[in-house]
Coordinates of C-alpha atoms and ligand atoms in Angstrom, one line a residue:
X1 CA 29.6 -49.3 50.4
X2 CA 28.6 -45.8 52.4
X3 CA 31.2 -44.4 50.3
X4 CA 29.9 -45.4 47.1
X5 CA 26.7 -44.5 48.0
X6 CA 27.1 -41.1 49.0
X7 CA 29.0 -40.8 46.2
X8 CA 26.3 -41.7 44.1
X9 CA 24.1 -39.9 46.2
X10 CA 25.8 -36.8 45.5
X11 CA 25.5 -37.6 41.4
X12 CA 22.0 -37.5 41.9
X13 CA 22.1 -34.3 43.4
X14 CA 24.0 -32.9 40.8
X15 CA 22.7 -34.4 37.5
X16 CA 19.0 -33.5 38.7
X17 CA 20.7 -29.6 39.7
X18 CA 19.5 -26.5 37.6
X19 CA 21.5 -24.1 39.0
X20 CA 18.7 -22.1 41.6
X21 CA 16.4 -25.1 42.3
X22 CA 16.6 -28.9 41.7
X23 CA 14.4 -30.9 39.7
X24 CA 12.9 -34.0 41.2
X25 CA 13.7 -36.3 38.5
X26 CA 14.5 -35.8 34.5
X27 CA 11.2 -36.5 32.7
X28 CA 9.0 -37.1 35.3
X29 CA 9.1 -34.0 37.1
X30 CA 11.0 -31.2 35.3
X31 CA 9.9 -28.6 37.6
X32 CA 10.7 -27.5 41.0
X33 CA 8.7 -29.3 43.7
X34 CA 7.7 -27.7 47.0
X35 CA 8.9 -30.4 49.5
X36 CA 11.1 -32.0 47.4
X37 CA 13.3 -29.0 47.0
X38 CA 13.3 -28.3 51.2
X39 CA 14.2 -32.4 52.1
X40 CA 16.5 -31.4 48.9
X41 CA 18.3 -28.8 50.2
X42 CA 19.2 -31.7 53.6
X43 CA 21.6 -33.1 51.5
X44 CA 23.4 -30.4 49.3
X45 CA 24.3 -28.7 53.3
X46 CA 25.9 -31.7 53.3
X47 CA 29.2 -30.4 50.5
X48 CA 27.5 -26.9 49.6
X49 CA 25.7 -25.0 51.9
X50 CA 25.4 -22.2 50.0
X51 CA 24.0 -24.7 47.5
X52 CA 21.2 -25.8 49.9
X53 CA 20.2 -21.8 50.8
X54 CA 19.6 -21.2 47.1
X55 CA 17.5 -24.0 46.9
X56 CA 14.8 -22.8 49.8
X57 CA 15.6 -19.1 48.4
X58 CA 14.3 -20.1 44.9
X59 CA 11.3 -21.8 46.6
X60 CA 10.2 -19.2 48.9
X61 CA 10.7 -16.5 46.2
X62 CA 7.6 -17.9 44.5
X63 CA 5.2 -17.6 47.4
X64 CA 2.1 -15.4 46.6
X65 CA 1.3 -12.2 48.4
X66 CA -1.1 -13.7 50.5
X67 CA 1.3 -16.4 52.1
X68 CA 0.7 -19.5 50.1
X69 CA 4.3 -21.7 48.8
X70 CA 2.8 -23.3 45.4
X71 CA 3.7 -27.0 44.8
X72 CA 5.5 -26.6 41.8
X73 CA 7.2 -23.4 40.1
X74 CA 7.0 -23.6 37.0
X75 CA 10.4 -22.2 35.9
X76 CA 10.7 -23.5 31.9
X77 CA 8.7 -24.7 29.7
X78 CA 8.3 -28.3 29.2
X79 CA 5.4 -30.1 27.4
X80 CA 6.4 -33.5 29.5
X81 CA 4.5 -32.4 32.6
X82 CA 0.7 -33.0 32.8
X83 CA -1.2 -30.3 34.2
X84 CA 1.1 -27.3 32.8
X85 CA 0.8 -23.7 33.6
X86 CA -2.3 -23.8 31.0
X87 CA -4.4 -25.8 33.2
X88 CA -3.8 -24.1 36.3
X89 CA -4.1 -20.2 35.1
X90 CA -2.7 -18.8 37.9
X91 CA -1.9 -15.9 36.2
X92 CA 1.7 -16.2 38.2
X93 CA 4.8 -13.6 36.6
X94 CA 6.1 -17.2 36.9
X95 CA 3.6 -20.2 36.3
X96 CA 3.0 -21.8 39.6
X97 CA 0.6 -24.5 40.9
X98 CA -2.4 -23.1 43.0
X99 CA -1.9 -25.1 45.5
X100 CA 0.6 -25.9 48.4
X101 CA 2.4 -29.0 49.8
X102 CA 3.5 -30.2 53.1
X103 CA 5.6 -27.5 54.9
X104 CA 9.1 -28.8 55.2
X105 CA 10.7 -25.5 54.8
X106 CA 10.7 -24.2 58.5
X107 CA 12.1 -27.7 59.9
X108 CA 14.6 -27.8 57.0
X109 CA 16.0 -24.0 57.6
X110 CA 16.0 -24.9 61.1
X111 CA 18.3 -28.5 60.9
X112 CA 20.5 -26.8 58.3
X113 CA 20.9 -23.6 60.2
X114 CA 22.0 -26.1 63.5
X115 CA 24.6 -27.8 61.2
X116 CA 26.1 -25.0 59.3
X117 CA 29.8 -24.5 59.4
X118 CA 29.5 -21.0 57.7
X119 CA 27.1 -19.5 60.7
X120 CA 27.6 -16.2 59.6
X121 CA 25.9 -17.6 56.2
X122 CA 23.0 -19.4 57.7
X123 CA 21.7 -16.7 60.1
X124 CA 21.9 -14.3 57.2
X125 CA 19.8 -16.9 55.3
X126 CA 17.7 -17.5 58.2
X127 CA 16.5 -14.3 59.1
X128 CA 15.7 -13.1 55.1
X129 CA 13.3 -17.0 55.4
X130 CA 11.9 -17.1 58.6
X131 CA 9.3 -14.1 57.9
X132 CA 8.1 -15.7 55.0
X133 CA 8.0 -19.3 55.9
X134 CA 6.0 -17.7 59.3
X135 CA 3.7 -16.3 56.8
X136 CA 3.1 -19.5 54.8
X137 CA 2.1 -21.3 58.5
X138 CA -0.6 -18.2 58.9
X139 CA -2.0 -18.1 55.7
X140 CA -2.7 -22.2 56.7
X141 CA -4.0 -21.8 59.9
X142 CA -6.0 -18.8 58.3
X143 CA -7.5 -19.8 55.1
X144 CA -7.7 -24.4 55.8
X145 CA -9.1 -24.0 59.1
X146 CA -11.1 -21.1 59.3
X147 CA -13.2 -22.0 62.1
X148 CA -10.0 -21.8 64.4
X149 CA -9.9 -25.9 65.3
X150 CA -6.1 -26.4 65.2
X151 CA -5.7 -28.4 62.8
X152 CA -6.1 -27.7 58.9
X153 CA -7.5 -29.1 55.9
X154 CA -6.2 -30.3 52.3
X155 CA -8.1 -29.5 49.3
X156 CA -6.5 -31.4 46.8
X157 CA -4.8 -34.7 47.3
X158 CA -1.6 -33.3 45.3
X159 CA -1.3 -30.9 48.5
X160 CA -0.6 -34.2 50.4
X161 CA 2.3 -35.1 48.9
X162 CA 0.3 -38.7 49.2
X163 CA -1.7 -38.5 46.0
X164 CA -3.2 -41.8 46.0
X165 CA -3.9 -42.7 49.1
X166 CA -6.3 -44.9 50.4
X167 CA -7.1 -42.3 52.8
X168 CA -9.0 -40.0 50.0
X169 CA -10.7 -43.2 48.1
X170 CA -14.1 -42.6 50.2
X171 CA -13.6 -38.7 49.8
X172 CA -13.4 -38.6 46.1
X173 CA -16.3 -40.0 45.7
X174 CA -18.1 -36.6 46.0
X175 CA -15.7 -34.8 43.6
X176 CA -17.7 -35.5 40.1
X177 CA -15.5 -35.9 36.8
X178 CA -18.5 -33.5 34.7
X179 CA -16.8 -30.6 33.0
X180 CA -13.4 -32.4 32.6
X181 CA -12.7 -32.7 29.2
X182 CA -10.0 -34.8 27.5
X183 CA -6.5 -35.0 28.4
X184 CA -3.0 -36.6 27.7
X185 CA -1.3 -38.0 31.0
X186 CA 2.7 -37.5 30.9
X187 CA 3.6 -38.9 34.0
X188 CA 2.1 -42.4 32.7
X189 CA 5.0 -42.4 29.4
X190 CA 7.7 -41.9 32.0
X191 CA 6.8 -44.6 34.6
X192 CA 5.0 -47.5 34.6
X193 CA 1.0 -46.8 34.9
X194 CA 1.3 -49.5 37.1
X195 CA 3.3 -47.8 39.9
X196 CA 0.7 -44.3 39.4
X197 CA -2.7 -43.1 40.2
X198 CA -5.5 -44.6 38.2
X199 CA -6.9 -42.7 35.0
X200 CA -10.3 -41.9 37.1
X201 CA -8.0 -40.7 39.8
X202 CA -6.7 -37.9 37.3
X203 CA -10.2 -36.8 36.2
X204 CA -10.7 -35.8 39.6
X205 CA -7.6 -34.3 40.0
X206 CA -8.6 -32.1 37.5
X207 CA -12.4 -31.7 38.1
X208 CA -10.6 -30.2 41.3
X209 CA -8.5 -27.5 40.2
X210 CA -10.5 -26.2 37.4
X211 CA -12.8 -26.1 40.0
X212 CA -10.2 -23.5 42.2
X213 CA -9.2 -21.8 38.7
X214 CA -12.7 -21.2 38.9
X215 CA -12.5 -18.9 42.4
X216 CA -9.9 -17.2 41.0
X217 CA -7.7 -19.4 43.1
X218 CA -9.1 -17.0 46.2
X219 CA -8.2 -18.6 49.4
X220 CA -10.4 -16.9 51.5
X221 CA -13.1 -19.2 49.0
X222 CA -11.3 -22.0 48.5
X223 CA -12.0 -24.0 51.8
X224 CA -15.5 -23.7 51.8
X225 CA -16.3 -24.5 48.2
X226 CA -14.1 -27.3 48.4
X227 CA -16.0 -30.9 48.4
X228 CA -12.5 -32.4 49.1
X229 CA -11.4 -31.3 52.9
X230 CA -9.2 -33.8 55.0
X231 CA -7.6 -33.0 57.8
X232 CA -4.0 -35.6 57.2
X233 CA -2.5 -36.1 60.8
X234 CA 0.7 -36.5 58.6
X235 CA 0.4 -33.2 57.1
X236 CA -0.7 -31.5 60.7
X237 CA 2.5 -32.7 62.3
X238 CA 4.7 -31.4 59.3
X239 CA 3.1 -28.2 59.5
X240 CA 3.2 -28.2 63.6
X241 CA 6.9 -29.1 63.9
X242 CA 7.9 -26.3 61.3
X243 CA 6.2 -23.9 63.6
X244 CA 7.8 -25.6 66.6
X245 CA 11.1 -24.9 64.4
X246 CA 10.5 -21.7 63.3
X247 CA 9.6 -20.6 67.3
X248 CA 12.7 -22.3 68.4
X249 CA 15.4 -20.3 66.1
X250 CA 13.3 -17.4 65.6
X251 CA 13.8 -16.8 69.5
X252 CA 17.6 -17.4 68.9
X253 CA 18.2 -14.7 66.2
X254 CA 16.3 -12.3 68.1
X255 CA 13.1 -12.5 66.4
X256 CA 10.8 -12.3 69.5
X257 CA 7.3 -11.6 67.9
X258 CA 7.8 -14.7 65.4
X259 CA 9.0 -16.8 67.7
X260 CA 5.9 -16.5 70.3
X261 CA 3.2 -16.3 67.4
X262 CA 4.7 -19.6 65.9
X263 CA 4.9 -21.7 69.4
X264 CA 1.1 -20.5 70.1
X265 CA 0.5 -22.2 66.3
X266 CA 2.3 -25.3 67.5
X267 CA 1.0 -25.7 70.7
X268 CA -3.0 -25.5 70.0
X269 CA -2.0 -27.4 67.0
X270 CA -0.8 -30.3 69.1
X271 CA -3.3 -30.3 71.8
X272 CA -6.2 -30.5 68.5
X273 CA -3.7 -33.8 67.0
X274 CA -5.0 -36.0 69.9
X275 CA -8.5 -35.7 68.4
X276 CA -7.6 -37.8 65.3
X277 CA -5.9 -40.7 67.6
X278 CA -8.0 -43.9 67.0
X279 CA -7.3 -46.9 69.5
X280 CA -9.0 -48.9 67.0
X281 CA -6.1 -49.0 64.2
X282 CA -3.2 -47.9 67.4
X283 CA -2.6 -44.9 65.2
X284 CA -4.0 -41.4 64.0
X285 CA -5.9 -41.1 61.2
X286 CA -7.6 -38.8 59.0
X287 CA -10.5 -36.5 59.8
X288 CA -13.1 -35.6 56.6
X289 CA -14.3 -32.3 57.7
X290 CA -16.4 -32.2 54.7
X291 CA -18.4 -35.4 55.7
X292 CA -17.7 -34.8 59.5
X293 CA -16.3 -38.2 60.1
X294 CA -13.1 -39.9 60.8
X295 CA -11.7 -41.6 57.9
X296 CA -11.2 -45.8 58.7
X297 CA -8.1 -45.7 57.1
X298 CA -4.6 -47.6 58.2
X299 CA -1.8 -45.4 56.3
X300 CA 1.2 -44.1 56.7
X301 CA -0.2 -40.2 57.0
X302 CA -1.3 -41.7 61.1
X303 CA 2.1 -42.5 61.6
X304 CA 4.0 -39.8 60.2
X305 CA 2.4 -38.3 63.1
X306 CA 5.7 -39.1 65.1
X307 CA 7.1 -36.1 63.1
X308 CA 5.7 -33.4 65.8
X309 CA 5.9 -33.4 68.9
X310 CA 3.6 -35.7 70.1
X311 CA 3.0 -37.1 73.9
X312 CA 5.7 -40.1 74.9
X313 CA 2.9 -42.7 75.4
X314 CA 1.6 -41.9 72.0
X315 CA 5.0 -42.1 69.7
X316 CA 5.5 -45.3 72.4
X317 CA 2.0 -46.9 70.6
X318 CA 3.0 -45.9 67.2
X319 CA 6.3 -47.6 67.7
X320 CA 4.0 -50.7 68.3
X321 CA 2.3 -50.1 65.7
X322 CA 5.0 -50.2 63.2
X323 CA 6.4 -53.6 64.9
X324 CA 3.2 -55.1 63.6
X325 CA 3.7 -53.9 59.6
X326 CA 7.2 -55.1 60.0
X327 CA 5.5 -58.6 60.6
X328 CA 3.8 -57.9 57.0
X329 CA 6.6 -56.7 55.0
X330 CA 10.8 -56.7 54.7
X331 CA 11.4 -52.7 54.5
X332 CA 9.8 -50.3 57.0
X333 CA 7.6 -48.2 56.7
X334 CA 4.8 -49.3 54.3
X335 CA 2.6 -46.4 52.6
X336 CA -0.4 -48.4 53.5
X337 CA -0.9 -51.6 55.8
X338 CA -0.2 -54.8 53.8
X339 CA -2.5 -56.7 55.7
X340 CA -5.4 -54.2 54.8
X341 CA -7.3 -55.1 51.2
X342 CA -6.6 -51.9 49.7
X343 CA -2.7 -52.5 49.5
X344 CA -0.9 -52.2 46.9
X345 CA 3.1 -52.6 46.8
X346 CA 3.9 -50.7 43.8
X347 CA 0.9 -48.2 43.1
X348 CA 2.7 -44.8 44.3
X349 CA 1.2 -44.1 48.0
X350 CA -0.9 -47.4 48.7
X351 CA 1.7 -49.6 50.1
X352 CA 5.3 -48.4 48.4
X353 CA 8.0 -47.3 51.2
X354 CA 9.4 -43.7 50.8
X355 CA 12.7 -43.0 52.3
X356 CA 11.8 -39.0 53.1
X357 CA 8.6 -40.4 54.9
X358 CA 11.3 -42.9 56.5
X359 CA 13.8 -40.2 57.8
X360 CA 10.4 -38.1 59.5
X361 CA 9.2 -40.8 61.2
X362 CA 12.6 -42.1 62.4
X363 CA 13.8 -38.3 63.6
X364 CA 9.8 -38.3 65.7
X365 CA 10.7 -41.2 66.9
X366 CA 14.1 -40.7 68.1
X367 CA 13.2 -37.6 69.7
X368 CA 10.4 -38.8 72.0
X369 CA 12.8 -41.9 72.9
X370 CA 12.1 -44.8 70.7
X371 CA 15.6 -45.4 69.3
X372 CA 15.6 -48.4 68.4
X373 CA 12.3 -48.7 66.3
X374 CA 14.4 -44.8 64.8
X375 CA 17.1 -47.2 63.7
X376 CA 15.8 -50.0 62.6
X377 CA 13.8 -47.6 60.1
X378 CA 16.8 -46.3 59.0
X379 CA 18.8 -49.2 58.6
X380 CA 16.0 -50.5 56.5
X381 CA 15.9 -47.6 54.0
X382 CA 19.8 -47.9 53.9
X383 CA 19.3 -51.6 52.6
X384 CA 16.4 -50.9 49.9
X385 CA 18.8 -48.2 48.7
X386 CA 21.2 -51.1 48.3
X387 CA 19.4 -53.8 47.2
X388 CA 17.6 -51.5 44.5
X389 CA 18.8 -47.6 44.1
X390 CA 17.8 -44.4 44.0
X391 CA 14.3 -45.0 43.2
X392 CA 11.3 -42.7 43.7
X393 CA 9.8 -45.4 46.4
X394 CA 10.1 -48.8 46.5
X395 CA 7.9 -52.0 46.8
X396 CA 7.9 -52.9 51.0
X397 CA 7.9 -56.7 50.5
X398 CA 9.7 -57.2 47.2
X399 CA 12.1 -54.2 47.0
X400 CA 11.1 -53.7 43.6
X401 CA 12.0 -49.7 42.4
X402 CA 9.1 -47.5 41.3
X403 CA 8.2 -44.4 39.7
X404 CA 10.5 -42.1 39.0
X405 CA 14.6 -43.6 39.4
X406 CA 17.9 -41.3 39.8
X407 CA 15.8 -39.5 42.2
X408 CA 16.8 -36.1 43.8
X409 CA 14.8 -36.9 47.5
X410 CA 15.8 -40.5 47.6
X411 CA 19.5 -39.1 47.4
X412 CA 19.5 -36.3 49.9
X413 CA 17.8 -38.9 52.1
X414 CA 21.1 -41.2 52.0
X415 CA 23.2 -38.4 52.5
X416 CA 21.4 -36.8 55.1
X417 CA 21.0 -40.6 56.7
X418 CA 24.6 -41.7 56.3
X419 CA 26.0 -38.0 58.0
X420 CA 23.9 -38.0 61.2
X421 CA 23.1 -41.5 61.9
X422 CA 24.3 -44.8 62.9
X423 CA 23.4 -47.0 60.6
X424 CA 24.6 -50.2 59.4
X425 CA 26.4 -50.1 55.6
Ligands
LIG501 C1 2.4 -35.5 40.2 O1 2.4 -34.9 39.1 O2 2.5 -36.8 40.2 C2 2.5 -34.8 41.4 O3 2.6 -35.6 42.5 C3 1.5 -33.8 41.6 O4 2.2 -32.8 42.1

């Protein structure tokens, strides 16, 4: 059966391949995705390192002068995607988003460098990367948290990765819908509207980044005209343990000044994540800096926390915490609690499981010491795979696929989980 699946795995990899970057999914998503290409780019290092460089190469090439990594690079044309490079106007040599996405990139360089059989390869790689993706972590703690707290802010739910969470529901109620005019969705005649954000979801979406088009997409404006600024645990501890990462092999290839500017960015960024712990929920949670209050919210963004480098005793109480949704559902880890009223086991982030959210949390977890709630993640994301393929994500109690299938992430994920872990198959 592991066989078979990596083989398959590996089909994924290369039906969804365009040569320089990888598409997410045929239909859905024929672009290249920010953090899909990085958690990507895991699983080709697996049978084609140099495969796996190209793909963070492609990505980075595409950052803007003053740091940002768009969240999609818009590299052909292709009228299946709602919003195209019309309704962003970036004004990109290449269409990009104006936007970013959760910063995989630094951790992803830094566990593929570790690995590499061809070093000689990898630190060549790694030192052309590390200055940019270094720059990408300024430009956040620069233009989302300008008043120097630690931790930074999302403007736009797409930046996330976690679109429809519950966790922006009380949010988006200040971003109005006025000024949007009509539009076809795309992604809604590829998957089922079911599994996807809601109609008056999009409008927002979209009241948003006309909004940005707006400001010229300036980021030094951005922040501040922005109704929509949560600060996502999830998204801090990404962003914290690609600094950690950068700091850590910067300093091994020699790259002195990188590697002590990045630790300072990881450390006051993990001393500022114990501010959004709540004993309440036995988990973080989000922060809406725009309204100035914590956001009562039990998703999977407080527990993908685990993924930095968090103190013992808390990855200890998340471990707990996760124990309890297991009583609620068959597959770790649920997108939202399914004991809270907002759940929802097939719409996209408000209950589905994701494996590359999976593999985070387990790799936190292992790290500060809770092996066995690390393996018993794994080992459920090896049997949803299984039971039901490569989907985009997958219902937590039912196992029911969703979204997108034959799905580049899910894919690298079973590689990546199948190479470097013991799991059950
Ligand atoms: C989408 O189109 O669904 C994406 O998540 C936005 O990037």
């Amino acid at each position: 059966m592991k066989d078979e699946l990596i083989k398959h795995a590996r089909q994924v990899l290369s039906d969804n391949d365009r040569g320089t970057y990888t598409v997410p999914t045929h239909g859905l998503y024929p672009f290249q995705w920010n953090w899909d290409s990085a958690l990507s780019a895991l699983g080709f290092a697996h049978f084609d390192e140099p495969r796996a460089w190209t793909e963070i190469d492609t990505l980075m090439a595409h950052q803007w002068d003053d740091g940002m990594v768009p969240h999609i690079i818009f590299h052909e044309e292709d009228d299946g995607y709602f919003p195209g490079p019309d309704v962003w106007g970036t004004g990109r040599p290449v269409p990009t988003s104006g936007i970013t996405q959760p910063p995989v990139a630094g951790f992803a360089v830094r566990r593929i460098h570790d690995r590499a059989t061809d070093k000689a390869l990898a630190t060549q790689k790694a030192k052309a990367l590390l200055p940019k993706i270094h720059a990408w972590h300024q430009w956040f703690y620069r233009c989302r948290d300008p008043q120097g707290t630690g931790l930074i802010a999302l403007l736009h739910p797409w930046e996330s990765g976690r679109d429809n969470s519950v966790d922006w529901d009380d949010a988006f109620e200040r971003v109005p819908t006025d000024g949007v005019g009509d539009f076809v969705r795309r992604d809604t005649s590829h998957a089922n509207p079911a599994h996807r954000p809601t109609d008056e979801q999009y409008k927002r979406y979209i009241w948003l980044v006309q909004t940005f088009r707006s400001l010229r997409w300036d980021n030094t404006r951005l922040h501040d005209a922005s109704p929509f600024r949560i600060v996502d645990p999830g998204f801090n501890a990404i962003l914290i343990r690609s600094c950690q990462d950068v700091a850590d092999l910067a300093g091994r290839l020699g790259m002195s000044d990188i590697a002590s500017e990045a630790r300072a960015m990881a450390d006051k960024g993990i001393a500022a994540m114990d501010s959004l712990w709540s004993d309440a929920l036995g988990q973080y949670q989000c922060y809406d800096r725009a309204a100035g209050r914590p956001v009562d919210s039990a998703s999977i963004g407080g527990i993908l926390a685990a993924f930095a480098p968090i103190p013992k005793e808390r990855a200890a109480a998340l471990a707990t915490r996760i124990e309890k949704l297991a009583k609620a559902c068959n597959y770790l880890v649920p997108s939202h609690d399914p004991t809270a009223p907002e759940f929802d086991g097939l719409r996209y982030w408000r209950g589905p499981v994701w494996l590359i959210v999976n593999y985070m949390i387990a790799d936190g977890l292992e790290r500060a010491g809770q092996v066995a709630m690390a393996e018993r993640i794994l080992a459920d994301s090896v049997r949803l795979i299984e039971k039901s393929g490569f989907a985009e994500y997958h219902h937590p109690i039912t196992a029911e696929p969703c979204g997108g299938a034959h799905f580049t992430w899910t894919a690298a994920m079973v590689i990546e989980i199948f190479s470097t872990c013991e799991v059950p198959a």
